[in-house]
PDB file of C-alpha atoms in Angstrom:
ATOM      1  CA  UNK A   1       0.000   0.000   0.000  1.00  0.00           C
ATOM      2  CA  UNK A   2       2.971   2.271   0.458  1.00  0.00           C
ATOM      3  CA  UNK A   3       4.355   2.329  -2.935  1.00  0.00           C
ATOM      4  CA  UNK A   4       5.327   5.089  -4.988  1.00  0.00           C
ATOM      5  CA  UNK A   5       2.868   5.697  -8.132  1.00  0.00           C
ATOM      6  CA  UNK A   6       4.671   7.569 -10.423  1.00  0.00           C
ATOM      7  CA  UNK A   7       2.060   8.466 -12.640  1.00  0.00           C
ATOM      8  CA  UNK A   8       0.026   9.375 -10.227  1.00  0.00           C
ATOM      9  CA  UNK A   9       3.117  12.065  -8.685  1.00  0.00           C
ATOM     10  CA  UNK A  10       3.712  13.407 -12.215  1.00  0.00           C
ATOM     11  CA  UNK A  11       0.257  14.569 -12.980  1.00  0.00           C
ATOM     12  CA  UNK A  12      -0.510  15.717  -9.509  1.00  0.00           C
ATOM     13  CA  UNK A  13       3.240  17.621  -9.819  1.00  0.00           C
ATOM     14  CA  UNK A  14       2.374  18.873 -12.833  1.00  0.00           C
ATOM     15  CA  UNK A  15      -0.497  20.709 -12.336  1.00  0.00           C
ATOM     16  CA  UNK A  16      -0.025  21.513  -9.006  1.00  0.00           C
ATOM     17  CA  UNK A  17      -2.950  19.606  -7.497  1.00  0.00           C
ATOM     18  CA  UNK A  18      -3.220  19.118  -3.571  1.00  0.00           C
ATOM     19  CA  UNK A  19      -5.130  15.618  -3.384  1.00  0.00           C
ATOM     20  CA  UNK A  20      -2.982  12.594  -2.755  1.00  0.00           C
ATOM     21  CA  UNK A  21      -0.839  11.461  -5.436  1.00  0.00           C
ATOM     22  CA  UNK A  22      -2.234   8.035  -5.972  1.00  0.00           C
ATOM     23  CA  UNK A  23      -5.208   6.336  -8.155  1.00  0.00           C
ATOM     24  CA  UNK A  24      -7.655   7.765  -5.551  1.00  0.00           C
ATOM     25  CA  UNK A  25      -6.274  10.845  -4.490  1.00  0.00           C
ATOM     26  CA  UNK A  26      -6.644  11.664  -8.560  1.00  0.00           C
ATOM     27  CA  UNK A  27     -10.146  10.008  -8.898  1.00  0.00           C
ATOM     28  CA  UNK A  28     -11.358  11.829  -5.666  1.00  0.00           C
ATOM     29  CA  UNK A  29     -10.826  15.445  -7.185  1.00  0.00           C
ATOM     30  CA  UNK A  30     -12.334  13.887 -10.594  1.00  0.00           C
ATOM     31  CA  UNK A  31      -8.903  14.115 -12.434  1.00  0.00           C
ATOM     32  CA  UNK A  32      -8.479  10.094 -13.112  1.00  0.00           C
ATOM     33  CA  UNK A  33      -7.605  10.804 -16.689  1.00  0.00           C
ATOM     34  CA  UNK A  34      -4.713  12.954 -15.980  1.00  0.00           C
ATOM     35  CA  UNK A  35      -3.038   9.927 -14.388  1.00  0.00           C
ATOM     36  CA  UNK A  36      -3.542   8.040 -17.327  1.00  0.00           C
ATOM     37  CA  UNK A  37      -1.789  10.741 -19.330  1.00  0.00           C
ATOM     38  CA  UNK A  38       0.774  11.224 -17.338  1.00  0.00           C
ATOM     39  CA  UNK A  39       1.375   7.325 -17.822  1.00  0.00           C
ATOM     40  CA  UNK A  40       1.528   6.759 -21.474  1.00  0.00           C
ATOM     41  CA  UNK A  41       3.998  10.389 -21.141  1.00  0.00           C
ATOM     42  CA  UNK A  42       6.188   8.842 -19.587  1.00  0.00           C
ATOM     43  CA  UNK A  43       6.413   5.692 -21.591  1.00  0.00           C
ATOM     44  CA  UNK A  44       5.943   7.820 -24.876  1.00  0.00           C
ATOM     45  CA  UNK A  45       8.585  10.200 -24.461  1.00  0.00           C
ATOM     46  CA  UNK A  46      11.477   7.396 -25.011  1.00  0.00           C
ATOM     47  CA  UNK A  47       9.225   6.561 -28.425  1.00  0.00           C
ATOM     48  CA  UNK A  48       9.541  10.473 -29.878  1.00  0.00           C
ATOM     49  CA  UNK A  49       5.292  11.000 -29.216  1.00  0.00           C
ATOM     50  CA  UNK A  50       3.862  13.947 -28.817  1.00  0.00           C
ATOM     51  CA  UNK A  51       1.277  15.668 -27.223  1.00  0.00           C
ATOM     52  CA  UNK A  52      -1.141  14.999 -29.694  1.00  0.00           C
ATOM     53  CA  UNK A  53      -0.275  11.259 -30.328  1.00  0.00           C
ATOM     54  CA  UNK A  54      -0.505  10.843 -26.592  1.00  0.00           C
ATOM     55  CA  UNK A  55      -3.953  11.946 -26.636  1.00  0.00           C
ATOM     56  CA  UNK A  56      -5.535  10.280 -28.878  1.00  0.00           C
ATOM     57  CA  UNK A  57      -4.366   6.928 -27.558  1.00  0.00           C
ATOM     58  CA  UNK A  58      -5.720   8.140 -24.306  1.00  0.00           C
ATOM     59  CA  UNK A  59      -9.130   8.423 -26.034  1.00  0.00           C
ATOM     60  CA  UNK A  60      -8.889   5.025 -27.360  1.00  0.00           C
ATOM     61  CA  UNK A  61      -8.847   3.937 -23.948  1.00  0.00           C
ATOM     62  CA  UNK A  62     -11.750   5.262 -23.242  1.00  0.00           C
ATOM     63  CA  UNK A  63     -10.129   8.783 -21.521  1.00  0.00           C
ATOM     64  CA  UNK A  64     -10.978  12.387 -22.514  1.00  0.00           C
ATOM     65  CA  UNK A  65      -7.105  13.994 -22.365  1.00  0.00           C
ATOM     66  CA  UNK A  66      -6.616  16.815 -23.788  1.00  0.00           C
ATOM     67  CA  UNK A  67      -3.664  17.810 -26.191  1.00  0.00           C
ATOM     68  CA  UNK A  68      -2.982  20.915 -23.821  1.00  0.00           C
ATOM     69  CA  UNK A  69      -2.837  18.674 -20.988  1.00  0.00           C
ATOM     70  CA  UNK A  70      -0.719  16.232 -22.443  1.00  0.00           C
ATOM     71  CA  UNK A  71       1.882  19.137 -23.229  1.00  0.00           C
ATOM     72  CA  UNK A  72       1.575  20.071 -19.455  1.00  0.00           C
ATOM     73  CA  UNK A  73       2.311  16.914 -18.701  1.00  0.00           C
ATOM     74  CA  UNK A  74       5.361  16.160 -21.192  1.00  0.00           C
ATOM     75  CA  UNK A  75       6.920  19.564 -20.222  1.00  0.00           C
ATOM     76  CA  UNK A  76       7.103  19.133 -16.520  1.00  0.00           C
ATOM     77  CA  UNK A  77       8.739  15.567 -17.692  1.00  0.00           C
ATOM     78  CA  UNK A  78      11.406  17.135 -19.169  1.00  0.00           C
ATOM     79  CA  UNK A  79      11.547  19.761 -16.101  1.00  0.00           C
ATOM     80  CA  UNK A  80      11.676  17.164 -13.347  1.00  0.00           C
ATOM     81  CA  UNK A  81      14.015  14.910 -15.753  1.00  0.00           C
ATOM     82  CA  UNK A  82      16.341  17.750 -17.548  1.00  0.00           C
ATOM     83  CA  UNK A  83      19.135  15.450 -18.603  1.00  0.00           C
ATOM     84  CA  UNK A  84      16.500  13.364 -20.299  1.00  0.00           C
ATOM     85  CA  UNK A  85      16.183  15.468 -23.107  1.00  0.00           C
ATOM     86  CA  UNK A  86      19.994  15.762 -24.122  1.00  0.00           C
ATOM     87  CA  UNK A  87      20.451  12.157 -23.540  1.00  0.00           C
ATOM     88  CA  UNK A  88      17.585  11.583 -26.260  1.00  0.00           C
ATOM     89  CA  UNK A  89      19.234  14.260 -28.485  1.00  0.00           C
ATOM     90  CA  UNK A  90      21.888  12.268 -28.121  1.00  0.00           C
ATOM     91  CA  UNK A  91      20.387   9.057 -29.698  1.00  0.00           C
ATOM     92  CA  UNK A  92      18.961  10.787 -32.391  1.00  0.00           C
ATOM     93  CA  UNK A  93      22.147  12.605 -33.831  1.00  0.00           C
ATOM     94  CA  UNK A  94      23.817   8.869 -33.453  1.00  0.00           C
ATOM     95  CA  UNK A  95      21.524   7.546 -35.933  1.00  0.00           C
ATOM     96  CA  UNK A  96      22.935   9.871 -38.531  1.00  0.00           C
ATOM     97  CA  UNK A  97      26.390  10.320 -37.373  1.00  0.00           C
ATOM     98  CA  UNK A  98      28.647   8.023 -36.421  1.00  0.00           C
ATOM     99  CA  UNK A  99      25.631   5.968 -37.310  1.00  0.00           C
ATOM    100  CA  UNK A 100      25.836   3.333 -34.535  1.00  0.00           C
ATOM    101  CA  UNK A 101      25.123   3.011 -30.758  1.00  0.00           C
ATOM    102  CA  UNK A 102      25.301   1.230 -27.944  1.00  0.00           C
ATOM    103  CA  UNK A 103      23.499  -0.447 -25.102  1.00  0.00           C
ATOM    104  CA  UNK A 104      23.994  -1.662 -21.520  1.00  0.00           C
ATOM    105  CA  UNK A 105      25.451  -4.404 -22.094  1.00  0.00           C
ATOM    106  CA  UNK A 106      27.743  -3.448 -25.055  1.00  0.00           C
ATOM    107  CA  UNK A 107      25.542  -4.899 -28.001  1.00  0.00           C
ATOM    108  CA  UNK A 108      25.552  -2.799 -30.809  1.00  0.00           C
ATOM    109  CA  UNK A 109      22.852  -0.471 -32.919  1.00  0.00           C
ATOM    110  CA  UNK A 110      23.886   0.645 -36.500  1.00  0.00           C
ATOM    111  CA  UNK A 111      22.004   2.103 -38.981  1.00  0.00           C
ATOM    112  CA  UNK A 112      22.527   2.818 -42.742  1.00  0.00           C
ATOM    113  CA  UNK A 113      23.422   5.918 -44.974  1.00  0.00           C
ATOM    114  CA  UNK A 114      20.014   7.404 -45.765  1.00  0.00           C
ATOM    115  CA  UNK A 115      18.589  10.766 -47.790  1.00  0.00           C
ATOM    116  CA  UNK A 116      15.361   9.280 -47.575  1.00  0.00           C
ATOM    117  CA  UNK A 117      13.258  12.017 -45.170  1.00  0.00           C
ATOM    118  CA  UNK A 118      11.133   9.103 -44.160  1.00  0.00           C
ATOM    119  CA  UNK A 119      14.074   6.514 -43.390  1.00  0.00           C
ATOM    120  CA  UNK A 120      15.514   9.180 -41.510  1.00  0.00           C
ATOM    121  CA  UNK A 121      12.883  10.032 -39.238  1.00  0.00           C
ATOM    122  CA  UNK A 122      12.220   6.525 -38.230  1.00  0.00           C
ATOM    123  CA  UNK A 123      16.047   5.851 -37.796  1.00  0.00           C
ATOM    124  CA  UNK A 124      15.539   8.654 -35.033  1.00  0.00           C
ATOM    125  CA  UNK A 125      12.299   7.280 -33.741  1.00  0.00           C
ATOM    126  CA  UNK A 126      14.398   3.959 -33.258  1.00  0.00           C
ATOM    127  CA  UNK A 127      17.803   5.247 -31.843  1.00  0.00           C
ATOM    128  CA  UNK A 128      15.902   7.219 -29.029  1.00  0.00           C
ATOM    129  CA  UNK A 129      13.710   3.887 -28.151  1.00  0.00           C
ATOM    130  CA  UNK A 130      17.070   1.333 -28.453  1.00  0.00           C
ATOM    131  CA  UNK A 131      18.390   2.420 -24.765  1.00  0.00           C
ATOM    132  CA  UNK A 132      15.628   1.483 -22.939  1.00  0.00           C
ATOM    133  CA  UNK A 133      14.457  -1.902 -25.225  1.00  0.00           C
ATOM    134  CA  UNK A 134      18.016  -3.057 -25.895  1.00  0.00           C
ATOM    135  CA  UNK A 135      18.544  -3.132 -22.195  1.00  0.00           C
ATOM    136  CA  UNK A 136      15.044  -4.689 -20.982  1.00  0.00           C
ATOM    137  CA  UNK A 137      15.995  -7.707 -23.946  1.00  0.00           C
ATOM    138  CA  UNK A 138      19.307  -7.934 -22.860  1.00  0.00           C
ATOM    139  CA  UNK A 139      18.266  -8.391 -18.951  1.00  0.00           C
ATOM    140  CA  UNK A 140      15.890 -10.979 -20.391  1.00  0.00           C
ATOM    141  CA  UNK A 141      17.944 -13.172 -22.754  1.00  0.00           C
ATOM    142  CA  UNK A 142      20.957 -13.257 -19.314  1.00  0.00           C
ATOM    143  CA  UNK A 143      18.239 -14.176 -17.127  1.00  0.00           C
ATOM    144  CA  UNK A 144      16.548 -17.130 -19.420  1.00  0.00           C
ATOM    145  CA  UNK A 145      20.553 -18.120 -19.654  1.00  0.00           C
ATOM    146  CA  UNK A 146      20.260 -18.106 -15.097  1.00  0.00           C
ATOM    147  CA  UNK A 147      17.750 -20.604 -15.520  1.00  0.00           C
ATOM    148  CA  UNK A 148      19.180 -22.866 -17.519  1.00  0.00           C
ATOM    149  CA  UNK A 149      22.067 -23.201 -15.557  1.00  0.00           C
ATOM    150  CA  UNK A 150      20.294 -23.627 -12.230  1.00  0.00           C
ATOM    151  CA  UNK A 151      18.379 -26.278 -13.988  1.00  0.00           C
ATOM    152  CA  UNK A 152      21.610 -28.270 -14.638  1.00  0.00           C
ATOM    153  CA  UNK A 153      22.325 -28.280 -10.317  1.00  0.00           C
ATOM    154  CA  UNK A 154      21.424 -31.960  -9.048  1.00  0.00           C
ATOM    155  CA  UNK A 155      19.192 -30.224  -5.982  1.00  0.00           C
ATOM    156  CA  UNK A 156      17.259 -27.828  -8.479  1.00  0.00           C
ATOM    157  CA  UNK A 157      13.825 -28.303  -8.068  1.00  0.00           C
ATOM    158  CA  UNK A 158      12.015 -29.041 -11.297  1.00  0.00           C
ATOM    159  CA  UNK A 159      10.155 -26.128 -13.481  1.00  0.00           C
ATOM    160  CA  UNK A 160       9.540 -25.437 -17.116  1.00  0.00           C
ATOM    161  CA  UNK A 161      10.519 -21.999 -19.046  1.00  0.00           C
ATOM    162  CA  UNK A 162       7.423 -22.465 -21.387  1.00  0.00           C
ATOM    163  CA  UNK A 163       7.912 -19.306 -23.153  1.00  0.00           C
ATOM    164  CA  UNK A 164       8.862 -15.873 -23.439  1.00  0.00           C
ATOM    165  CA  UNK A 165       6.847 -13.003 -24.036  1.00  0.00           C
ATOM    166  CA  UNK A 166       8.324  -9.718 -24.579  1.00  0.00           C
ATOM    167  CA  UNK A 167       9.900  -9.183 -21.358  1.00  0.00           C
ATOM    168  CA  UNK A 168       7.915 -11.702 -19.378  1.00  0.00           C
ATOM    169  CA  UNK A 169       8.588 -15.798 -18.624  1.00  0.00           C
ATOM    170  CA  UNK A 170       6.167 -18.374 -18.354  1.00  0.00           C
ATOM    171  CA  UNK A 171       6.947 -20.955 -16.285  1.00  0.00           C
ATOM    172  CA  UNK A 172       5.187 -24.200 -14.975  1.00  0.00           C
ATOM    173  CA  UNK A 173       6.023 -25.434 -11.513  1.00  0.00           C
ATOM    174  CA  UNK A 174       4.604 -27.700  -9.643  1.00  0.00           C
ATOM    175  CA  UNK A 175       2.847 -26.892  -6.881  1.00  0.00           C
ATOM    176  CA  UNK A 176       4.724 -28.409  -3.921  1.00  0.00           C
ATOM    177  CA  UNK A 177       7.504 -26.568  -5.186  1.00  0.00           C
ATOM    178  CA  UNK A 178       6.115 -23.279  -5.981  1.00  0.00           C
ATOM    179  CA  UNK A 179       7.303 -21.777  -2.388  1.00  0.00           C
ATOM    180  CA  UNK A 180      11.077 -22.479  -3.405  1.00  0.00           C
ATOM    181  CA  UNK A 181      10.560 -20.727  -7.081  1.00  0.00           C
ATOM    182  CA  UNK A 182       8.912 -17.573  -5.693  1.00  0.00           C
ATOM    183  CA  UNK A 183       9.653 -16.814  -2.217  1.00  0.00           C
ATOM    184  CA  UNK A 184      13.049 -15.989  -0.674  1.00  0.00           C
ATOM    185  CA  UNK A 185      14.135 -18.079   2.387  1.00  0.00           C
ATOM    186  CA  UNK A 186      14.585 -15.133   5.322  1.00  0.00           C
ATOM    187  CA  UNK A 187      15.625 -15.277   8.793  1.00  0.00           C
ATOM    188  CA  UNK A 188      13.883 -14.171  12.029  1.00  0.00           C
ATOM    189  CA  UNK A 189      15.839 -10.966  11.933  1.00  0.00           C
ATOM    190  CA  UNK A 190      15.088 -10.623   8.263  1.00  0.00           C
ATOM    191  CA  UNK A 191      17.923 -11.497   6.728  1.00  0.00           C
ATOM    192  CA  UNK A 192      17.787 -13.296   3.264  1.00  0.00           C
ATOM    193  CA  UNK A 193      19.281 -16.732   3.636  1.00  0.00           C
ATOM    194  CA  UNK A 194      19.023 -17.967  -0.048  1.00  0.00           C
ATOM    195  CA  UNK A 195      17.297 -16.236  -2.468  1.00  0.00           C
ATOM    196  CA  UNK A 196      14.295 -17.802  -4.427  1.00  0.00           C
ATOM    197  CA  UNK A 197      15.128 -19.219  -8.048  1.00  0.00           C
ATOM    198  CA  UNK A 198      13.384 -16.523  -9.537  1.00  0.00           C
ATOM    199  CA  UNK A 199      15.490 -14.134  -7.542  1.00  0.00           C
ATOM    200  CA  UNK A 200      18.601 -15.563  -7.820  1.00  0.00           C
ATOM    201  CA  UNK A 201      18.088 -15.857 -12.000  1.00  0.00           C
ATOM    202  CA  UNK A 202      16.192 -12.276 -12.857  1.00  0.00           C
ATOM    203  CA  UNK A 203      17.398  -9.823 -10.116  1.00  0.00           C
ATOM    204  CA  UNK A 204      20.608 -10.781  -8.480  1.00  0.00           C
ATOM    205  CA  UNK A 205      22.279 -12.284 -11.284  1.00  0.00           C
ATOM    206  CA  UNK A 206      21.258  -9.438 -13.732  1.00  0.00           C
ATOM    207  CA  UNK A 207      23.681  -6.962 -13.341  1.00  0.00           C
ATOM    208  CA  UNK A 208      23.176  -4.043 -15.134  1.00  0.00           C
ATOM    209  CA  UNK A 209      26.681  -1.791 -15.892  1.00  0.00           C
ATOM    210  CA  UNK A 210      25.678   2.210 -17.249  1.00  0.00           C
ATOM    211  CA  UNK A 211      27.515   2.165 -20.774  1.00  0.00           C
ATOM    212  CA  UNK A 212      27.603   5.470 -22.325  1.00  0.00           C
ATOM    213  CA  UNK A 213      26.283   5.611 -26.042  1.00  0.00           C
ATOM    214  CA  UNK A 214      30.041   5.140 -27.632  1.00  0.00           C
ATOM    215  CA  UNK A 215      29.986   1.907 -25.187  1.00  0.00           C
ATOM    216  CA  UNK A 216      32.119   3.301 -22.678  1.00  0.00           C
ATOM    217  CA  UNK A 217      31.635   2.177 -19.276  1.00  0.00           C
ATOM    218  CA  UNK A 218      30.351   4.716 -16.882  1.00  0.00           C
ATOM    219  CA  UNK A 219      31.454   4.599 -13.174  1.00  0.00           C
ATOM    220  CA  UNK A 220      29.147   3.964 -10.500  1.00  0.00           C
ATOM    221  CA  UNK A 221      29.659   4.867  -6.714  1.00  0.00           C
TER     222      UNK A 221
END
């Protein structure tokens, strides 16, 4: 009940509300659609969509958002964020010159000589968008790699990887043994004593390293 909603926080922040930030707090003072705004802002800013885009797919599901408040919303995004529009800047002009880019874990982006106005545009679209996907599909492909190898230790329980969907894993487990897959073993004084497979293969063994763009690594404290 205590977590942080950040949609919720960047509409209320945005327009300077006083209710609660939280689904409630914004559907108390009759403002529910601002939330869901402020939601597809902040996953539509790493996509190059503006305020206008943003708004209509908020009336395809089924909320009235303005383009004006959509702007609001995007522009107190960048003010809250300000490094996140130089970053994206960034990934653009790499598209067109040196041409290439790359991601957390050091895979590469390139993209081809172009004068086509159209081909150029989406090459931009796609170099501010490969940060954040390379990295999720990275994470993703190093964790379904964790659970084959725990698989091969003689004690592993037993569980299927089924299939892979986007950035989700289905698994089957069987029941008896579904306590050991999901749920951390802790001590009275609530230490962690062994981390639960699913843990152990798509959190703690998941490192991810900040690379800057020309794949140089970027220290951390």
């Amino acid at each position: 009940p205590d977590y942080y909603d950040i949609h919720s926080h960047q509409a209320v922040n945005a327009f300077h509300m006083t209710c609660a930030p939280t689904k409630k707090g914004l559907k108390d003072a009759g403002k529910s659609q601002l939330r869901v705004a402020a939601k597809n802002v902040n996953f539509g800013v790493p996509y190059g969509r503006g305020a206008e885009a943003i708004s209509r797919q908020c009336q395809e599901e089924g909320v009235n958002a303005t383009p004006d408040e959509c702007q609001r919303l995007i522009d107190a995004y960048f003010e809250q964020y300000p490094l996140t529009k130089p970053f994206l800047d960034s990934c653009e002009e790499r598209t067109q010159n040196p041409r290439w880019l790359a991601g957390s874990y050091g895979r590469y982006r390139r993209f081809t000589s172009t004068r086509n106005r159209t081909v150029e545009a989406d090459q931009r679209r796609q170099g501010k968008n490969f940060p954040i996907q390379n990295c999720v599909a990275d994470a993703v492909w190093t964790a379904i790699y964790n659970f084959m190898e725990v698989r091969k230790r003689p004690d592993c329980i037993p569980f299927k990887l089924l299939m892979q969907v986007h950035d989700s894993l289905l698994f089957e487990v069987e029941i008896g043994h579904l306590s050991r897959f999901i749920v951390d073993d802790v001590a009275p004084n609530g230490d962690i004593i062994r981390h639960s497979i699913l843990r152990e293969c798509m959190i703690e063994r998941v490192p991810v390293w900040p690379r800057s763009l020309d794949n140089q690594p970027i220290a951390v404290a």
